[in-house]
Protein backbone atom coordinates (compact mmCIF):
# COMPACT_ATOMS: atom_id res chain seq x y z
CA UNK A 1 0.00 0.00 0.00
CA UNK A 2 1.43 3.39 -0.96
CA UNK A 3 1.89 6.23 1.48
CA UNK A 4 -1.37 7.83 0.38
CA UNK A 5 -3.27 4.66 -0.49
CA UNK A 6 -6.23 3.69 1.64
CA UNK A 7 -6.34 0.07 0.57
CA UNK A 8 -9.11 -1.61 -1.39
CA UNK A 9 -11.61 -1.61 1.48
CA UNK A 10 -11.92 2.16 1.45
CA UNK A 11 -11.00 2.99 -2.14
CA UNK A 12 -14.11 5.05 -2.51
CA UNK A 13 -13.74 8.64 -3.58
CA UNK A 14 -16.19 11.45 -3.06
CA UNK A 15 -15.91 12.04 -6.82
CA UNK A 16 -13.59 10.78 -9.61
CA UNK A 17 -9.90 11.52 -9.13
CA UNK A 18 -8.37 14.32 -11.17
CA UNK A 19 -5.20 13.86 -13.18
CA UNK A 20 -2.28 16.25 -13.08
CA UNK A 21 -2.17 18.85 -15.89
CA UNK A 22 -1.06 16.74 -18.84
CA UNK A 23 0.29 19.23 -21.33
CA UNK A 24 2.59 20.96 -18.88
CA UNK A 25 5.29 19.28 -16.88
CA UNK A 26 2.52 17.81 -14.75
CA UNK A 27 3.41 14.16 -15.31
CA UNK A 28 7.10 14.74 -14.57
CA UNK A 29 6.34 16.77 -11.47
CA UNK A 30 3.86 14.13 -10.31
CA UNK A 31 6.64 11.54 -10.56
CA UNK A 32 8.87 13.83 -8.51
CA UNK A 33 6.15 14.16 -5.85
CA UNK A 34 5.63 10.40 -5.74
CA UNK A 35 9.37 9.75 -5.46
CA UNK A 36 9.96 12.30 -2.70
CA UNK A 37 6.87 11.23 -0.75
CA UNK A 38 8.15 7.67 -0.94
CA UNK A 39 11.25 8.79 0.93
CA UNK A 40 9.03 9.73 3.88
CA UNK A 41 10.58 13.20 4.20
CA UNK A 42 7.58 15.48 3.81
CA UNK A 43 9.55 18.68 4.42
CA UNK A 44 11.72 17.90 1.41
CA UNK A 45 8.75 16.70 -0.65
CA UNK A 46 7.00 20.09 -0.55
CA UNK A 47 9.96 22.18 -1.70
CA UNK A 48 10.04 23.60 -5.21
CA UNK A 49 12.38 21.37 -7.24
CA UNK A 50 15.43 23.26 -8.59
CA UNK A 51 14.78 24.85 -11.96
CA UNK A 52 11.03 24.20 -11.95
CA UNK A 53 8.34 26.82 -12.51
CA UNK A 54 6.56 27.86 -9.31
CA UNK A 55 3.11 27.99 -10.89
CA UNK A 56 3.59 24.53 -12.43
CA UNK A 57 4.51 23.22 -8.97
CA UNK A 58 1.44 24.84 -7.42
CA UNK A 59 -0.81 23.43 -10.15
CA UNK A 60 0.25 19.79 -9.89
CA UNK A 61 0.16 19.90 -6.09
CA UNK A 62 -3.27 21.54 -6.05
CA UNK A 63 -4.63 18.60 -8.04
CA UNK A 64 -2.83 16.18 -5.71
CA UNK A 65 -4.24 17.72 -2.53
CA UNK A 66 -7.72 17.88 -4.05
CA UNK A 67 -7.49 14.13 -4.69
CA UNK A 68 -6.27 13.43 -1.15
CA UNK A 69 -9.16 15.31 0.47
CA UNK A 70 -11.52 13.69 -2.03
CA UNK A 71 -10.44 10.21 -0.90
CA UNK A 72 -10.49 11.08 2.80
CA UNK A 73 -13.95 12.59 2.73
CA UNK A 74 -15.16 9.72 0.56
CA UNK A 75 -14.62 7.36 3.51
CA UNK A 76 -16.96 9.48 5.64
CA UNK A 77 -19.91 10.23 3.37
CA UNK A 78 -22.19 7.71 5.10
CA UNK A 79 -21.38 9.29 8.50
CA UNK A 80 -21.33 12.98 7.53
CA UNK A 81 -25.02 13.57 6.80
CA UNK A 82 -27.44 16.52 6.99
CA UNK A 83 -28.76 14.94 10.19
CA UNK A 84 -25.42 14.39 11.92
CA UNK A 85 -23.86 17.61 10.58
CA UNK A 86 -26.62 20.16 9.88
CA UNK A 87 -24.05 22.96 9.61
CA UNK A 88 -20.45 23.06 8.38
CA UNK A 89 -18.55 23.49 11.62
CA UNK A 90 -15.05 23.01 12.99
CA UNK A 91 -15.74 22.70 16.70
CA UNK A 92 -18.09 24.97 18.67
CA UNK A 93 -16.40 28.26 17.71
CA UNK A 94 -16.20 27.99 13.93
CA UNK A 95 -18.97 27.72 11.37
CA UNK A 96 -18.49 28.04 7.61
CA UNK A 97 -21.16 29.37 5.27
CA UNK A 98 -21.02 28.85 1.54
CA UNK A 99 -20.56 31.51 -1.14
CA UNK A 100 -18.68 31.34 -4.41
CA UNK A 101 -19.13 34.96 -5.43
CA UNK A 102 -20.85 33.95 -8.68
CA UNK A 103 -23.94 31.76 -8.29
CA UNK A 104 -24.07 32.24 -4.51
CA UNK A 105 -22.97 35.77 -3.67
CA UNK A 106 -24.36 36.03 -0.14
CA UNK A 107 -23.04 33.35 2.27
CA UNK A 108 -25.67 30.72 3.04
CA UNK A 109 -25.90 28.20 5.85
CA UNK A 110 -25.89 24.63 4.56
CA UNK A 111 -25.21 21.19 6.00
CA UNK A 112 -21.63 19.93 6.08
CA UNK A 113 -22.13 17.41 3.25
CA UNK A 114 -23.78 20.06 1.09
CA UNK A 115 -20.97 22.52 1.86
CA UNK A 116 -18.33 19.95 0.87
CA UNK A 117 -20.29 19.15 -2.29
CA UNK A 118 -20.43 22.83 -3.25
CA UNK A 119 -16.76 23.25 -2.35
CA UNK A 120 -15.58 20.27 -4.39
CA UNK A 121 -17.77 21.29 -7.34
CA UNK A 122 -16.23 24.76 -7.22
CA UNK A 123 -12.65 23.44 -7.03
CA UNK A 124 -13.32 20.98 -9.84
CA UNK A 125 -14.61 23.83 -12.01
CA UNK A 126 -11.37 25.77 -11.39
CA UNK A 127 -9.21 22.73 -12.19
CA UNK A 128 -11.15 22.08 -15.42
CA UNK A 129 -10.93 25.70 -16.58
CA UNK A 130 -7.97 25.87 -18.96
CA UNK A 131 -7.80 29.64 -18.63
CA UNK A 132 -6.88 29.06 -14.94
CA UNK A 133 -5.13 25.66 -15.02
CA UNK A 134 -3.67 25.52 -18.56
CA UNK A 135 -3.23 22.04 -19.99
CA UNK A 136 -1.05 22.83 -23.00
CA UNK A 137 2.70 23.07 -22.81
CA UNK A 138 3.83 26.68 -22.72
CA UNK A 139 0.38 28.14 -22.07
CA UNK A 140 0.68 31.00 -19.58
CA UNK A 141 -0.92 30.95 -16.16
CA UNK A 142 -3.34 33.84 -15.51
CA UNK A 143 -2.35 36.79 -13.35
CA UNK A 144 -4.78 35.73 -10.61
CA UNK A 145 -3.62 32.09 -10.59
CA UNK A 146 -1.95 32.20 -7.17
CA UNK A 147 -5.01 33.93 -5.66
CA UNK A 148 -7.23 31.12 -6.99
CA UNK A 149 -4.84 28.51 -5.56
CA UNK A 150 -4.88 30.21 -2.16
CA UNK A 151 -8.69 30.14 -2.13
CA UNK A 152 -8.66 26.44 -3.05
CA UNK A 153 -6.28 25.58 -0.21
CA UNK A 154 -8.19 27.74 2.28
CA UNK A 155 -11.36 25.82 1.44
CA UNK A 156 -9.68 22.39 1.48
CA UNK A 157 -8.43 23.21 4.98
CA UNK A 158 -12.04 23.63 6.11
CA UNK A 159 -12.75 20.01 5.14
CA UNK A 160 -9.81 18.85 7.24
CA UNK A 161 -11.01 21.04 10.13
CA UNK A 162 -14.49 19.52 9.96
CA UNK A 163 -13.13 15.97 9.76
CA UNK A 164 -10.88 16.43 12.80
CA UNK A 165 -13.53 18.14 14.92
CA UNK A 166 -16.60 16.10 13.93
CA UNK A 167 -15.41 12.72 12.64
CA UNK A 168 -12.04 11.90 14.17
CA UNK A 169 -13.43 9.09 16.33
CA UNK A 170 -14.96 7.51 13.24
CA UNK A 171 -11.60 7.84 11.46
CA UNK A 172 -9.98 6.06 14.43
CA UNK A 173 -12.58 3.28 14.31
CA UNK A 174 -11.83 2.85 10.59
CA UNK A 175 -8.10 2.68 11.50
CA UNK A 176 -7.39 5.54 9.11
CA UNK A 177 -6.02 8.08 11.61
CA UNK A 178 -2.39 7.54 10.53
CA UNK A 179 -3.38 8.19 6.92
CA UNK A 180 -5.38 11.30 7.87
CA UNK A 181 -2.52 12.66 9.98
CA UNK A 182 0.06 12.07 7.24
CA UNK A 183 -2.13 13.73 4.61
CA UNK A 184 -2.77 16.71 6.87
CA UNK A 185 0.91 17.03 7.78
CA UNK A 186 1.79 17.08 4.07
CA UNK A 187 -0.95 19.69 3.49
CA UNK A 188 0.25 21.93 6.36
CA UNK A 189 3.91 21.75 5.34
CA UNK A 190 3.08 22.60 1.72
CA UNK A 191 0.79 25.51 2.52
CA UNK A 192 3.26 26.85 5.12
CA UNK A 193 6.22 26.56 2.73
CA UNK A 194 4.50 28.85 0.23
CA UNK A 195 2.34 30.90 2.65
CA UNK A 196 -0.89 29.81 0.97
CA UNK A 197 -3.23 30.10 3.97
CA UNK A 198 -3.47 33.05 6.36
CA UNK A 199 -2.63 32.11 9.93
CA UNK A 200 -6.08 33.17 11.16
CA UNK A 201 -7.74 30.62 8.88
CA UNK A 202 -5.77 27.84 10.62
CA UNK A 203 -7.21 28.70 14.05
CA UNK A 204 -9.64 25.73 14.29
CA UNK A 205 -6.66 23.34 14.22
CA UNK A 206 -4.03 25.72 15.60
CA UNK A 207 -2.51 23.32 18.15
CA UNK A 208 -2.24 20.51 15.62
CA UNK A 209 -0.74 22.83 13.00
CA UNK A 210 1.83 24.15 15.47
CA UNK A 211 2.81 20.64 16.56
CA UNK A 212 3.38 19.71 12.89
CA UNK A 213 5.50 22.78 12.21
CA UNK A 214 7.61 22.24 15.32
CA UNK A 215 8.41 18.60 14.56
PDB file of C-alpha atoms in Angstrom:
ATOM      1  CA  UNK A   1       0.000   0.000   0.000  1.00  0.00           C
ATOM      2  CA  UNK A   2       1.428   3.390  -0.956  1.00  0.00           C
ATOM      3  CA  UNK A   3       1.888   6.234   1.482  1.00  0.00           C
ATOM      4  CA  UNK A   4      -1.372   7.830   0.384  1.00  0.00           C
ATOM      5  CA  UNK A   5      -3.272   4.660  -0.490  1.00  0.00           C
ATOM      6  CA  UNK A   6      -6.232   3.693   1.636  1.00  0.00           C
ATOM      7  CA  UNK A   7      -6.343   0.066   0.574  1.00  0.00           C
ATOM      8  CA  UNK A   8      -9.105  -1.615  -1.390  1.00  0.00           C
ATOM      9  CA  UNK A   9     -11.607  -1.610   1.478  1.00  0.00           C
ATOM     10  CA  UNK A  10     -11.920   2.158   1.449  1.00  0.00           C
ATOM     11  CA  UNK A  11     -10.995   2.992  -2.143  1.00  0.00           C
ATOM     12  CA  UNK A  12     -14.114   5.055  -2.513  1.00  0.00           C
ATOM     13  CA  UNK A  13     -13.735   8.642  -3.578  1.00  0.00           C
ATOM     14  CA  UNK A  14     -16.192  11.447  -3.058  1.00  0.00           C
ATOM     15  CA  UNK A  15     -15.910  12.037  -6.819  1.00  0.00           C
ATOM     16  CA  UNK A  16     -13.588  10.778  -9.613  1.00  0.00           C
ATOM     17  CA  UNK A  17      -9.896  11.517  -9.131  1.00  0.00           C
ATOM     18  CA  UNK A  18      -8.369  14.322 -11.168  1.00  0.00           C
ATOM     19  CA  UNK A  19      -5.200  13.856 -13.182  1.00  0.00           C
ATOM     20  CA  UNK A  20      -2.277  16.253 -13.079  1.00  0.00           C
ATOM     21  CA  UNK A  21      -2.170  18.846 -15.886  1.00  0.00           C
ATOM     22  CA  UNK A  22      -1.064  16.744 -18.837  1.00  0.00           C
ATOM     23  CA  UNK A  23       0.289  19.228 -21.327  1.00  0.00           C
ATOM     24  CA  UNK A  24       2.587  20.957 -18.876  1.00  0.00           C
ATOM     25  CA  UNK A  25       5.295  19.277 -16.875  1.00  0.00           C
ATOM     26  CA  UNK A  26       2.517  17.812 -14.748  1.00  0.00           C
ATOM     27  CA  UNK A  27       3.408  14.162 -15.308  1.00  0.00           C
ATOM     28  CA  UNK A  28       7.100  14.743 -14.568  1.00  0.00           C
ATOM     29  CA  UNK A  29       6.341  16.770 -11.470  1.00  0.00           C
ATOM     30  CA  UNK A  30       3.856  14.131 -10.308  1.00  0.00           C
ATOM     31  CA  UNK A  31       6.639  11.540 -10.556  1.00  0.00           C
ATOM     32  CA  UNK A  32       8.870  13.834  -8.511  1.00  0.00           C
ATOM     33  CA  UNK A  33       6.152  14.158  -5.847  1.00  0.00           C
ATOM     34  CA  UNK A  34       5.629  10.395  -5.736  1.00  0.00           C
ATOM     35  CA  UNK A  35       9.370   9.746  -5.460  1.00  0.00           C
ATOM     36  CA  UNK A  36       9.964  12.298  -2.696  1.00  0.00           C
ATOM     37  CA  UNK A  37       6.872  11.227  -0.749  1.00  0.00           C
ATOM     38  CA  UNK A  38       8.148   7.673  -0.940  1.00  0.00           C
ATOM     39  CA  UNK A  39      11.250   8.794   0.931  1.00  0.00           C
ATOM     40  CA  UNK A  40       9.028   9.734   3.877  1.00  0.00           C
ATOM     41  CA  UNK A  41      10.576  13.200   4.202  1.00  0.00           C
ATOM     42  CA  UNK A  42       7.579  15.483   3.809  1.00  0.00           C
ATOM     43  CA  UNK A  43       9.550  18.679   4.422  1.00  0.00           C
ATOM     44  CA  UNK A  44      11.718  17.900   1.412  1.00  0.00           C
ATOM     45  CA  UNK A  45       8.747  16.698  -0.646  1.00  0.00           C
ATOM     46  CA  UNK A  46       7.003  20.086  -0.549  1.00  0.00           C
ATOM     47  CA  UNK A  47       9.964  22.176  -1.697  1.00  0.00           C
ATOM     48  CA  UNK A  48      10.045  23.604  -5.205  1.00  0.00           C
ATOM     49  CA  UNK A  49      12.382  21.373  -7.240  1.00  0.00           C
ATOM     50  CA  UNK A  50      15.426  23.260  -8.585  1.00  0.00           C
ATOM     51  CA  UNK A  51      14.783  24.853 -11.956  1.00  0.00           C
ATOM     52  CA  UNK A  52      11.030  24.203 -11.947  1.00  0.00           C
ATOM     53  CA  UNK A  53       8.340  26.823 -12.506  1.00  0.00           C
ATOM     54  CA  UNK A  54       6.562  27.859  -9.308  1.00  0.00           C
ATOM     55  CA  UNK A  55       3.109  27.990 -10.890  1.00  0.00           C
ATOM     56  CA  UNK A  56       3.587  24.528 -12.433  1.00  0.00           C
ATOM     57  CA  UNK A  57       4.510  23.218  -8.972  1.00  0.00           C
ATOM     58  CA  UNK A  58       1.444  24.839  -7.425  1.00  0.00           C
ATOM     59  CA  UNK A  59      -0.806  23.431 -10.150  1.00  0.00           C
ATOM     60  CA  UNK A  60       0.251  19.792  -9.890  1.00  0.00           C
ATOM     61  CA  UNK A  61       0.159  19.897  -6.086  1.00  0.00           C
ATOM     62  CA  UNK A  62      -3.271  21.538  -6.050  1.00  0.00           C
ATOM     63  CA  UNK A  63      -4.630  18.595  -8.039  1.00  0.00           C
ATOM     64  CA  UNK A  64      -2.829  16.175  -5.711  1.00  0.00           C
ATOM     65  CA  UNK A  65      -4.242  17.716  -2.535  1.00  0.00           C
ATOM     66  CA  UNK A  66      -7.721  17.881  -4.051  1.00  0.00           C
ATOM     67  CA  UNK A  67      -7.492  14.131  -4.690  1.00  0.00           C
ATOM     68  CA  UNK A  68      -6.270  13.427  -1.154  1.00  0.00           C
ATOM     69  CA  UNK A  69      -9.162  15.306   0.467  1.00  0.00           C
ATOM     70  CA  UNK A  70     -11.522  13.692  -2.030  1.00  0.00           C
ATOM     71  CA  UNK A  71     -10.440  10.205  -0.897  1.00  0.00           C
ATOM     72  CA  UNK A  72     -10.486  11.078   2.802  1.00  0.00           C
ATOM     73  CA  UNK A  73     -13.952  12.590   2.726  1.00  0.00           C
ATOM     74  CA  UNK A  74     -15.162   9.719   0.562  1.00  0.00           C
ATOM     75  CA  UNK A  75     -14.621   7.358   3.513  1.00  0.00           C
ATOM     76  CA  UNK A  76     -16.964   9.482   5.642  1.00  0.00           C
ATOM     77  CA  UNK A  77     -19.911  10.226   3.371  1.00  0.00           C
ATOM     78  CA  UNK A  78     -22.185   7.713   5.097  1.00  0.00           C
ATOM     79  CA  UNK A  79     -21.377   9.287   8.501  1.00  0.00           C
ATOM     80  CA  UNK A  80     -21.329  12.975   7.527  1.00  0.00           C
ATOM     81  CA  UNK A  81     -25.016  13.567   6.796  1.00  0.00           C
ATOM     82  CA  UNK A  82     -27.441  16.525   6.990  1.00  0.00           C
ATOM     83  CA  UNK A  83     -28.761  14.939  10.187  1.00  0.00           C
ATOM     84  CA  UNK A  84     -25.421  14.392  11.919  1.00  0.00           C
ATOM     85  CA  UNK A  85     -23.863  17.608  10.580  1.00  0.00           C
ATOM     86  CA  UNK A  86     -26.624  20.156   9.881  1.00  0.00           C
ATOM     87  CA  UNK A  87     -24.051  22.959   9.607  1.00  0.00           C
ATOM     88  CA  UNK A  88     -20.449  23.057   8.381  1.00  0.00           C
ATOM     89  CA  UNK A  89     -18.550  23.492  11.619  1.00  0.00           C
ATOM     90  CA  UNK A  90     -15.050  23.010  12.985  1.00  0.00           C
ATOM     91  CA  UNK A  91     -15.739  22.698  16.695  1.00  0.00           C
ATOM     92  CA  UNK A  92     -18.087  24.974  18.673  1.00  0.00           C
ATOM     93  CA  UNK A  93     -16.403  28.260  17.706  1.00  0.00           C
ATOM     94  CA  UNK A  94     -16.202  27.990  13.925  1.00  0.00           C
ATOM     95  CA  UNK A  95     -18.966  27.723  11.366  1.00  0.00           C
ATOM     96  CA  UNK A  96     -18.491  28.042   7.613  1.00  0.00           C
ATOM     97  CA  UNK A  97     -21.156  29.370   5.265  1.00  0.00           C
ATOM     98  CA  UNK A  98     -21.016  28.850   1.539  1.00  0.00           C
ATOM     99  CA  UNK A  99     -20.558  31.506  -1.143  1.00  0.00           C
ATOM    100  CA  UNK A 100     -18.680  31.341  -4.408  1.00  0.00           C
ATOM    101  CA  UNK A 101     -19.132  34.962  -5.430  1.00  0.00           C
ATOM    102  CA  UNK A 102     -20.854  33.947  -8.676  1.00  0.00           C
ATOM    103  CA  UNK A 103     -23.938  31.761  -8.291  1.00  0.00           C
ATOM    104  CA  UNK A 104     -24.075  32.235  -4.509  1.00  0.00           C
ATOM    105  CA  UNK A 105     -22.974  35.771  -3.667  1.00  0.00           C
ATOM    106  CA  UNK A 106     -24.357  36.034  -0.141  1.00  0.00           C
ATOM    107  CA  UNK A 107     -23.038  33.350   2.270  1.00  0.00           C
ATOM    108  CA  UNK A 108     -25.666  30.720   3.038  1.00  0.00           C
ATOM    109  CA  UNK A 109     -25.901  28.202   5.854  1.00  0.00           C
ATOM    110  CA  UNK A 110     -25.888  24.632   4.557  1.00  0.00           C
ATOM    111  CA  UNK A 111     -25.214  21.191   6.001  1.00  0.00           C
ATOM    112  CA  UNK A 112     -21.630  19.929   6.084  1.00  0.00           C
ATOM    113  CA  UNK A 113     -22.128  17.409   3.249  1.00  0.00           C
ATOM    114  CA  UNK A 114     -23.782  20.064   1.087  1.00  0.00           C
ATOM    115  CA  UNK A 115     -20.965  22.517   1.864  1.00  0.00           C
ATOM    116  CA  UNK A 116     -18.328  19.948   0.874  1.00  0.00           C
ATOM    117  CA  UNK A 117     -20.294  19.148  -2.287  1.00  0.00           C
ATOM    118  CA  UNK A 118     -20.427  22.833  -3.251  1.00  0.00           C
ATOM    119  CA  UNK A 119     -16.757  23.246  -2.346  1.00  0.00           C
ATOM    120  CA  UNK A 120     -15.582  20.269  -4.387  1.00  0.00           C
ATOM    121  CA  UNK A 121     -17.771  21.289  -7.338  1.00  0.00           C
ATOM    122  CA  UNK A 122     -16.226  24.764  -7.224  1.00  0.00           C
ATOM    123  CA  UNK A 123     -12.646  23.442  -7.034  1.00  0.00           C
ATOM    124  CA  UNK A 124     -13.317  20.981  -9.840  1.00  0.00           C
ATOM    125  CA  UNK A 125     -14.613  23.827 -12.014  1.00  0.00           C
ATOM    126  CA  UNK A 126     -11.374  25.765 -11.391  1.00  0.00           C
ATOM    127  CA  UNK A 127      -9.206  22.728 -12.192  1.00  0.00           C
ATOM    128  CA  UNK A 128     -11.153  22.083 -15.421  1.00  0.00           C
ATOM    129  CA  UNK A 129     -10.935  25.705 -16.577  1.00  0.00           C
ATOM    130  CA  UNK A 130      -7.967  25.868 -18.959  1.00  0.00           C
ATOM    131  CA  UNK A 131      -7.797  29.637 -18.625  1.00  0.00           C
ATOM    132  CA  UNK A 132      -6.881  29.065 -14.936  1.00  0.00           C
ATOM    133  CA  UNK A 133      -5.130  25.663 -15.020  1.00  0.00           C
ATOM    134  CA  UNK A 134      -3.674  25.515 -18.559  1.00  0.00           C
ATOM    135  CA  UNK A 135      -3.228  22.039 -19.991  1.00  0.00           C
ATOM    136  CA  UNK A 136      -1.055  22.829 -23.004  1.00  0.00           C
ATOM    137  CA  UNK A 137       2.702  23.074 -22.812  1.00  0.00           C
ATOM    138  CA  UNK A 138       3.833  26.676 -22.719  1.00  0.00           C
ATOM    139  CA  UNK A 139       0.377  28.135 -22.071  1.00  0.00           C
ATOM    140  CA  UNK A 140       0.675  31.001 -19.576  1.00  0.00           C
ATOM    141  CA  UNK A 141      -0.918  30.954 -16.157  1.00  0.00           C
ATOM    142  CA  UNK A 142      -3.336  33.835 -15.507  1.00  0.00           C
ATOM    143  CA  UNK A 143      -2.353  36.794 -13.354  1.00  0.00           C
ATOM    144  CA  UNK A 144      -4.781  35.731 -10.612  1.00  0.00           C
ATOM    145  CA  UNK A 145      -3.616  32.089 -10.591  1.00  0.00           C
ATOM    146  CA  UNK A 146      -1.954  32.196  -7.170  1.00  0.00           C
ATOM    147  CA  UNK A 147      -5.011  33.928  -5.663  1.00  0.00           C
ATOM    148  CA  UNK A 148      -7.234  31.119  -6.992  1.00  0.00           C
ATOM    149  CA  UNK A 149      -4.843  28.510  -5.564  1.00  0.00           C
ATOM    150  CA  UNK A 150      -4.885  30.213  -2.156  1.00  0.00           C
ATOM    151  CA  UNK A 151      -8.690  30.139  -2.126  1.00  0.00           C
ATOM    152  CA  UNK A 152      -8.661  26.436  -3.050  1.00  0.00           C
ATOM    153  CA  UNK A 153      -6.276  25.579  -0.214  1.00  0.00           C
ATOM    154  CA  UNK A 154      -8.190  27.736   2.275  1.00  0.00           C
ATOM    155  CA  UNK A 155     -11.363  25.817   1.437  1.00  0.00           C
ATOM    156  CA  UNK A 156      -9.680  22.393   1.478  1.00  0.00           C
ATOM    157  CA  UNK A 157      -8.426  23.214   4.981  1.00  0.00           C
ATOM    158  CA  UNK A 158     -12.038  23.625   6.109  1.00  0.00           C
ATOM    159  CA  UNK A 159     -12.754  20.012   5.135  1.00  0.00           C
ATOM    160  CA  UNK A 160      -9.807  18.852   7.240  1.00  0.00           C
ATOM    161  CA  UNK A 161     -11.007  21.043  10.135  1.00  0.00           C
ATOM    162  CA  UNK A 162     -14.492  19.519   9.958  1.00  0.00           C
ATOM    163  CA  UNK A 163     -13.129  15.966   9.760  1.00  0.00           C
ATOM    164  CA  UNK A 164     -10.885  16.431  12.799  1.00  0.00           C
ATOM    165  CA  UNK A 165     -13.532  18.138  14.923  1.00  0.00           C
ATOM    166  CA  UNK A 166     -16.596  16.103  13.928  1.00  0.00           C
ATOM    167  CA  UNK A 167     -15.412  12.724  12.639  1.00  0.00           C
ATOM    168  CA  UNK A 168     -12.041  11.903  14.174  1.00  0.00           C
ATOM    169  CA  UNK A 169     -13.433   9.089  16.333  1.00  0.00           C
ATOM    170  CA  UNK A 170     -14.958   7.512  13.235  1.00  0.00           C
ATOM    171  CA  UNK A 171     -11.596   7.839  11.459  1.00  0.00           C
ATOM    172  CA  UNK A 172      -9.981   6.061  14.428  1.00  0.00           C
ATOM    173  CA  UNK A 173     -12.578   3.276  14.312  1.00  0.00           C
ATOM    174  CA  UNK A 174     -11.826   2.847  10.587  1.00  0.00           C
ATOM    175  CA  UNK A 175      -8.104   2.676  11.503  1.00  0.00           C
ATOM    176  CA  UNK A 176      -7.392   5.541   9.110  1.00  0.00           C
ATOM    177  CA  UNK A 177      -6.021   8.077  11.611  1.00  0.00           C
ATOM    178  CA  UNK A 178      -2.390   7.543  10.534  1.00  0.00           C
ATOM    179  CA  UNK A 179      -3.378   8.189   6.921  1.00  0.00           C
ATOM    180  CA  UNK A 180      -5.377  11.300   7.872  1.00  0.00           C
ATOM    181  CA  UNK A 181      -2.518  12.658   9.980  1.00  0.00           C
ATOM    182  CA  UNK A 182       0.057  12.071   7.237  1.00  0.00           C
ATOM    183  CA  UNK A 183      -2.128  13.731   4.607  1.00  0.00           C
ATOM    184  CA  UNK A 184      -2.771  16.705   6.865  1.00  0.00           C
ATOM    185  CA  UNK A 185       0.912  17.026   7.784  1.00  0.00           C
ATOM    186  CA  UNK A 186       1.791  17.083   4.068  1.00  0.00           C
ATOM    187  CA  UNK A 187      -0.947  19.693   3.492  1.00  0.00           C
ATOM    188  CA  UNK A 188       0.253  21.926   6.357  1.00  0.00           C
ATOM    189  CA  UNK A 189       3.913  21.752   5.345  1.00  0.00           C
ATOM    190  CA  UNK A 190       3.083  22.601   1.723  1.00  0.00           C
ATOM    191  CA  UNK A 191       0.786  25.512   2.523  1.00  0.00           C
ATOM    192  CA  UNK A 192       3.256  26.846   5.121  1.00  0.00           C
ATOM    193  CA  UNK A 193       6.224  26.562   2.728  1.00  0.00           C
ATOM    194  CA  UNK A 194       4.500  28.846   0.235  1.00  0.00           C
ATOM    195  CA  UNK A 195       2.343  30.897   2.652  1.00  0.00           C
ATOM    196  CA  UNK A 196      -0.887  29.815   0.974  1.00  0.00           C
ATOM    197  CA  UNK A 197      -3.235  30.103   3.975  1.00  0.00           C
ATOM    198  CA  UNK A 198      -3.472  33.046   6.364  1.00  0.00           C
ATOM    199  CA  UNK A 199      -2.634  32.111   9.927  1.00  0.00           C
ATOM    200  CA  UNK A 200      -6.077  33.174  11.158  1.00  0.00           C
ATOM    201  CA  UNK A 201      -7.741  30.616   8.876  1.00  0.00           C
ATOM    202  CA  UNK A 202      -5.768  27.839  10.618  1.00  0.00           C
ATOM    203  CA  UNK A 203      -7.206  28.702  14.045  1.00  0.00           C
ATOM    204  CA  UNK A 204      -9.636  25.732  14.290  1.00  0.00           C
ATOM    205  CA  UNK A 205      -6.658  23.342  14.218  1.00  0.00           C
ATOM    206  CA  UNK A 206      -4.028  25.720  15.595  1.00  0.00           C
ATOM    207  CA  UNK A 207      -2.506  23.324  18.148  1.00  0.00           C
ATOM    208  CA  UNK A 208      -2.238  20.508  15.616  1.00  0.00           C
ATOM    209  CA  UNK A 209      -0.738  22.832  12.997  1.00  0.00           C
ATOM    210  CA  UNK A 210       1.826  24.146  15.471  1.00  0.00           C
ATOM    211  CA  UNK A 211       2.811  20.638  16.556  1.00  0.00           C
ATOM    212  CA  UNK A 212       3.385  19.713  12.890  1.00  0.00           C
ATOM    213  CA  UNK A 213       5.496  22.782  12.206  1.00  0.00           C
ATOM    214  CA  UNK A 214       7.611  22.241  15.320  1.00  0.00           C
ATOM    215  CA  UNK A 215       8.411  18.596  14.555  1.00  0.00           C
TER     216      UNK A 215
END
